[in-house]
Amino acid sequence: MKWKTKITKVEPNHLITRGYRQEDLIGNIPFSHVVYLLLKGELPTKEHGKMMDAILTACIDHGVTPPSSMASRIVASGEVPLPTAVAAGILSIGDSHGGAIEKGAKFSQDGIKRMKDENMNIQKTAETLVSESREKKKRVLGFGHRVHTSDPRTKKLFKLSDELNISGDHIDLSKNIEKELETKIGKKLPINVDGAIAAIISDMNFDWRLGKAFFLLGRVAGLTAHVYEEQTTEKPMRKMATVSCSYTGPAERDLPQRYQHKDNMEE
Amino acid sequence: MKWKTKITKVEPNHLITRGYRQEDLIGNIPFSHVVYLLLKGELPTKEHGKMMDAILTACIDHGVTPPSSMASRIVASGEVPLPTAVAAGILSIGDSHGGAIEKGAKFSQDGIKRMKDENMNIQKTAETLVSESREKKKRVLGFGHRVHTSDPRTKKLFKLSDELNISGDHIDLSKNIEKELETKIGKKLPINVDGAIAAIISDMNFDWRLGKAFFLLGRVAGLTAHVYEEQTTEKPMRKMATVSCSYTGPAERDLPQRYQHKDNMEE
Amino acid sequence: MKWKTKITKVEPNHLITRGYRQEDLIGNIPFSHVVYLLLKGELPTKEHGKMMDAILTACIDHGVTPPSSMASRIVASGEVPLPTAVAAGILSIGDSHGGAIEKGAKFSQDGIKRMKDENMNIQKTAETLVSESREKKKRVLGFGHRVHTSDPRTKKLFKLSDELNISGDHIDLSKNIEKELETKIGKKLPINVDGAIAAIISDMNFDWRLGKAFFLLGRVAGLTAHVYEEQTTEKPMRKMATVSCSYTGPAERDLPQRYQHKDNMEE
Amino acid sequence: MKWKTKITKVEPNHLITRGYRQEDLIGNIPFSHVVYLLLKGELPTKEHGKMMDAILTACIDHGVTPPSSMASRIVASGEVPLPTAVAAGILSIGDSHGGAIEKGAKFSQDGIKRMKDENMNIQKTAETLVSESREKKKRVLGFGHRVHTSDPRTKKLFKLSDELNISGDHIDLSKNIEKELETKIGKKLPINVDGAIAAIISDMNFDWRLGKAFFLLGRVAGLTAHVYEEQTTEKPMRKMATVSCSYTGPAERDLPQRYQHKDNMEE
């Protein structure tokens, strides 16, 4: 069985990751830049390095209510090892939790490609994409938030991407889509943190298929803190949530006739 | 790399599990007996087969509130594949959720072994175990339940184990411990469903290390139903639980001086 | 927070699942029929009950090589609790492992619906579907197997579905597709076990979105046996697989100049 | 249901983590220092910040063979979402994979506490601990490695902990244990990377219960790269490992008599 990998070469007393000796990376390259190296294959420029670091920090935590933190804390309460509970939270990262980064980045990258192919300008592209989405009754992902109307993380990320000269067509497109949505819907649906990250990683030339990875790599820090807090300050199997549940299934009933008169489980 | 396995032999058009051709098992041996075969290595007697089936059914579901169903439904709400969400629920099966079967079976099996080694009777063994646990301030697992005072599953399982002549020393010991606990604590702590299963599988001569497996193999059916219900009747990312959370960390503060005046993230 | 569930009603000393008291189900209804009840909402007819049981048994195990057993055994070797390792195997059940049941069932159910809408016969439907798939260069899922040319599980399942009068349009369609594929490709691509289950559950009127659930609910028994075998007969962290891996990344190199001369990780 | 958390306060347009506004953390505090903040509750000193960063980088990847990378890549090959496959790798972080950090840190912290309680010096403590472990036939964890005799990561981490004035009693104890083991066993068992991290985080005053967290938080970056590489460069369900498996279960046999003559699965 012959595998190929571009990630790490392992020999006795010799570990090479993406070409670099691990002992050179350790203590010389900030961890967030090493993460970039792992995902992209090359170390970041100074600007990309700072942006990468900022994106990871923007994803660290959103309190106890998102599916990932809830899942991690609930699983921790069953009394399992820390990594098992952290992994449970990661499992919830799906198309609706963190998934807008992936889908948003794809939408944006496809949009910019099409803009170039069809020789449109950004504004026209935004109009076209919004109107097509509305026709198909599909939400444009990455706009609006259930808690925040002006998310401080989004503002900070865009401020940085401007300062670092990273902002390009994809961020521009997002801002035009935001305006277009406001015009068409008559209501402000501000770019949310997922949408901002989707646009920024697209301007950093990342594959949209890595969309969920950024969220995961930042959020895993918060999940670890939640599991540790649950394990060290709460009792296992504590009552965690008030869920008033109404049973809407069939009313109480006897077993069907056919199961009642025989030795039903004859081998 | 040479592995050994006693479970299944795979050859083209020929699948042998624990010695039996899979096409012979399919449709001839009830699935619950096949599960027994997988765990024990041999098909069950008629009595063990019925008991096995009853144990699995006794574990199927306990509504939406246990950690496993909550975790599965919450993870499902992130919009992930069905198996991912089912697995998240299984991750919560730990020392405090389903774990009393494993620990209870170990406690019971160690107890009966000791009874024989030290030539005690059951009643004396129960007294000794309870008094030692109380000295070490350790709970005897498998007694008492947060919802049920007289669990219908427990009664049915014990009724069956009597009818099927499975009840032996381990069940006897559990009943004696229940009495002893009532005498010592002055309050009835009835054997719960985990405790009943722990005693029964011990009388069926199962290794206590399989304790969580019985719970898992029954509960996975309920978890699958919950995930499917969540995916087909609810919206992703719905607000699932009322958790009023108070933040008890440090008050809002500025970054420390040392982070404020430099270009902090120089490569 | 108001949840609705049709699965189980939990009250003190009273557990109702799909309308039935759990103490009535335990010991009276075979576990596989209870699984059917959980997924479908109603107990099976005698014929459906037998078929359901056979399907679960047909999924139990395929030795150590499928992704699910490998993942479970490898994770077990890290020394984690049994449920954690079983869950790891379940995570691998995806579009390519067990997924042909889901996709195959959707393909079949869409096909039969279209046959009725467009007033075609089965043979014409098979021709249309195969030729359209070939045009789109998409594989028709559920045909061919990497090990078996005449899978004993498939034959047994179809024999039972005939005997139990379950075989209907969906199975008929599968057999016509098999013939059509042979004609068009000039090579026999026999219906595999996933394809057989996809067709049978469609004739049993199950939602295709439950496709992976059948595989999961049977396979979890085998995974549990594998984890238990690994934990009780092998050492943790044993060398498990011969993977000869060639590193194809960048050649060994020094850190870029810009990282070499400063205190790189200034706060 | 009232939860308490010291981690993050969530209000509309206002996110406070451990007291700091997230928009202040983003872009100003290196991500690895933010991880420290999440785990410890306070931002690191300059020295702790650098050490934390170095530890995370020291854990990033060890090629395709460790259980975590194998599990992630195998699960990825079933065609599941990236986070599901990354989580599968995390599940394998257990008592034998990454676990030596947790156990080693506990051993070290207990050792230093006892040294102070019993008024011993470091050398005497090392002798006592090694001789007691040998009596109980327990391995002292964190020494020796299956691939490396002189692990470049370990050397670099200790060099940094010296330069940063972090090295204290726990590291000193590890070095004394290494010498003591060599004397007693007559063979060099060098401190491995897990053992080094265990000693360093103990000198940084981290709770040993966070031992696996450091490994997890670094390794998750490598796992993400492996899953992405598998998903983008390999076909699903490729043959991944050569496992020559010998079946050692019962020889092929017929079903027992009692299953052969009846309608075995009567409802």
PDB file of N, CA, C and O in Angstrom, chain C residues 5-27:
ATOM      1  N   THR C   5     -42.233  15.572  20.189  1.00  0.00           N
ATOM      2  CA  THR C   5     -41.648  14.315  19.743  1.00  0.00           C
ATOM      3  C   THR C   5     -42.720  13.262  19.643  1.00  0.00           C
ATOM      4  O   THR C   5     -43.631  13.215  20.470  1.00  0.00           O
ATOM      5  N   LYS C   6     -42.638  12.455  18.645  1.00  0.00           N
ATOM      6  CA  LYS C   6     -43.568  11.330  18.481  1.00  0.00           C
ATOM      7  C   LYS C   6     -42.940  10.032  18.977  1.00  0.00           C
ATOM      8  O   LYS C   6     -43.509   8.964  18.789  1.00  0.00           O
ATOM      9  N   ILE C   7     -41.763  10.103  19.581  1.00  0.00           N
ATOM     10  CA  ILE C   7     -41.047   8.866  19.897  1.00  0.00           C
ATOM     11  C   ILE C   7     -41.399   8.306  21.270  1.00  0.00           C
ATOM     12  O   ILE C   7     -41.997   7.245  21.370  1.00  0.00           O
ATOM     13  N   THR C   8     -41.041   9.007  22.318  1.00  0.00           N
ATOM     14  CA  THR C   8     -41.258   8.448  23.659  1.00  0.00           C
ATOM     15  C   THR C   8     -41.797   9.493  24.626  1.00  0.00           C
ATOM     16  O   THR C   8     -41.371  10.640  24.612  1.00  0.00           O
ATOM     17  N   LYS C   9     -42.737   9.080  25.427  1.00  0.00           N
ATOM     18  CA  LYS C   9     -43.293   9.911  26.495  1.00  0.00           C
ATOM     19  C   LYS C   9     -42.735   9.390  27.809  1.00  0.00           C
ATOM     20  O   LYS C   9     -42.851   8.191  28.102  1.00  0.00           O
ATOM     21  N   VAL C  10     -42.127  10.275  28.567  1.00  0.00           N
ATOM     22  CA  VAL C  10     -41.505   9.859  29.831  1.00  0.00           C
ATOM     23  C   VAL C  10     -42.250  10.472  31.002  1.00  0.00           C
ATOM     24  O   VAL C  10     -42.329  11.697  31.126  1.00  0.00           O
ATOM     25  N   GLU C  11     -42.825   9.637  31.832  1.00  0.00           N
ATOM     26  CA  GLU C  11     -43.418  10.085  33.080  1.00  0.00           C
ATOM     27  C   GLU C  11     -42.902   9.163  34.169  1.00  0.00           C
ATOM     28  O   GLU C  11     -42.463   8.055  33.879  1.00  0.00           O
ATOM     29  N   PRO C  12     -42.976   9.586  35.413  1.00  0.00           N
ATOM     30  CA  PRO C  12     -42.482   8.699  36.467  1.00  0.00           C
ATOM     31  C   PRO C  12     -43.141   7.322  36.382  1.00  0.00           C
ATOM     32  O   PRO C  12     -44.376   7.218  36.301  1.00  0.00           O
ATOM     33  N   ASN C  13     -42.302   6.299  36.303  1.00  0.00           N
ATOM     34  CA  ASN C  13     -42.749   4.908  36.275  1.00  0.00           C
ATOM     35  C   ASN C  13     -43.634   4.564  35.087  1.00  0.00           C
ATOM     36  O   ASN C  13     -44.441   3.625  35.154  1.00  0.00           O
ATOM     37  N   HIS C  14     -43.487   5.289  34.015  1.00  0.00           N
ATOM     38  CA  HIS C  14     -44.390   5.138  32.876  1.00  0.00           C
ATOM     39  C   HIS C  14     -43.667   5.581  31.612  1.00  0.00           C
ATOM     40  O   HIS C  14     -43.383   6.762  31.433  1.00  0.00           O
ATOM     41  N   LEU C  15     -43.334   4.634  30.758  1.00  0.00           N
ATOM     42  CA  LEU C  15     -42.598   4.954  29.535  1.00  0.00           C
ATOM     43  C   LEU C  15     -43.359   4.441  28.333  1.00  0.00           C
ATOM     44  O   LEU C  15     -43.560   3.231  28.180  1.00  0.00           O
ATOM     45  N   ILE C  16     -43.788   5.364  27.475  1.00  0.00           N
ATOM     46  CA  ILE C  16     -44.606   5.012  26.305  1.00  0.00           C
ATOM     47  C   ILE C  16     -43.797   5.291  25.052  1.00  0.00           C
ATOM     48  O   ILE C  16     -43.402   6.432  24.814  1.00  0.00           O
ATOM     49  N   THR C  17     -43.543   4.274  24.242  1.00  0.00           N
ATOM     50  CA  THR C  17     -42.819   4.486  22.993  1.00  0.00           C
ATOM     51  C   THR C  17     -43.730   4.192  21.805  1.00  0.00           C
ATOM     52  O   THR C  17     -44.240   3.083  21.680  1.00  0.00           O
ATOM     53  N   ARG C  18     -43.918   5.223  20.972  1.00  0.00           N
ATOM     54  CA  ARG C  18     -44.829   5.091  19.820  1.00  0.00           C
ATOM     55  C   ARG C  18     -46.182   4.516  20.282  1.00  0.00           C
ATOM     56  O   ARG C  18     -46.781   3.681  19.587  1.00  0.00           O
ATOM     57  N   GLY C  19     -46.608   4.891  21.479  1.00  0.00           N
ATOM     58  CA  GLY C  19     -47.915   4.457  21.982  1.00  0.00           C
ATOM     59  C   GLY C  19     -47.861   3.231  22.884  1.00  0.00           C
ATOM     60  O   GLY C  19     -48.758   3.004  23.692  1.00  0.00           O
ATOM     61  N   TYR C  20     -46.832   2.440  22.768  1.00  0.00           N
ATOM     62  CA  TYR C  20     -46.764   1.189  23.536  1.00  0.00           C
ATOM     63  C   TYR C  20     -45.984   1.352  24.834  1.00  0.00           C
ATOM     64  O   TYR C  20     -44.959   2.040  24.860  1.00  0.00           O
ATOM     65  N   ARG C  21     -46.459   0.733  25.895  1.00  0.00           N
ATOM     66  CA  ARG C  21     -45.712   0.716  27.155  1.00  0.00           C
ATOM     67  C   ARG C  21     -44.425  -0.080  26.944  1.00  0.00           C
ATOM     68  O   ARG C  21     -44.442  -1.188  26.410  1.00  0.00           O
ATOM     69  N   GLN C  22     -43.308   0.466  27.394  1.00  0.00           N
ATOM     70  CA  GLN C  22     -42.036  -0.232  27.176  1.00  0.00           C
ATOM     71  C   GLN C  22     -42.048  -1.610  27.831  1.00  0.00           C
ATOM     72  O   GLN C  22     -41.460  -2.558  27.304  1.00  0.00           O
ATOM     73  N   GLU C  23     -42.730  -1.771  28.960  1.00  0.00           N
ATOM     74  CA  GLU C  23     -42.749  -3.096  29.602  1.00  0.00           C
ATOM     75  C   GLU C  23     -43.536  -4.108  28.774  1.00  0.00           C
ATOM     76  O   GLU C  23     -43.338  -5.320  28.934  1.00  0.00           O
ATOM     77  N   ASP C  24     -44.398  -3.626  27.885  1.00  0.00           N
ATOM     78  CA  ASP C  24     -45.094  -4.542  26.974  1.00  0.00           C
ATOM     79  C   ASP C  24     -44.192  -4.937  25.802  1.00  0.00           C
ATOM     80  O   ASP C  24     -44.250  -6.066  25.311  1.00  0.00           O
ATOM     81  N   LEU C  25     -43.389  -3.989  25.365  1.00  0.00           N
ATOM     82  CA  LEU C  25     -42.474  -4.290  24.256  1.00  0.00           C
ATOM     83  C   LEU C  25     -41.388  -5.282  24.699  1.00  0.00           C
ATOM     84  O   LEU C  25     -41.080  -6.236  23.980  1.00  0.00           O
ATOM     85  N   ILE C  26     -40.829  -5.020  25.894  1.00  0.00           N
ATOM     86  CA  ILE C  26     -39.725  -5.848  26.400  1.00  0.00           C
ATOM     87  C   ILE C  26     -40.169  -7.303  26.544  1.00  0.00           C
ATOM     88  O   ILE C  26     -41.113  -7.603  27.282  1.00  0.00           O
ATOM     89  N   GLY C  27     -39.504  -8.201  25.853  1.00  0.00           N
ATOM     90  CA  GLY C  27     -39.793  -9.622  26.026  1.00  0.00           C
ATOM     91  C   GLY C  27     -40.951 -10.122  25.191  1.00  0.00           C
ATOM     92  O   GLY C  27     -41.164 -11.334  25.104  1.00  0.00           O
TER      93      GLY C  27
END
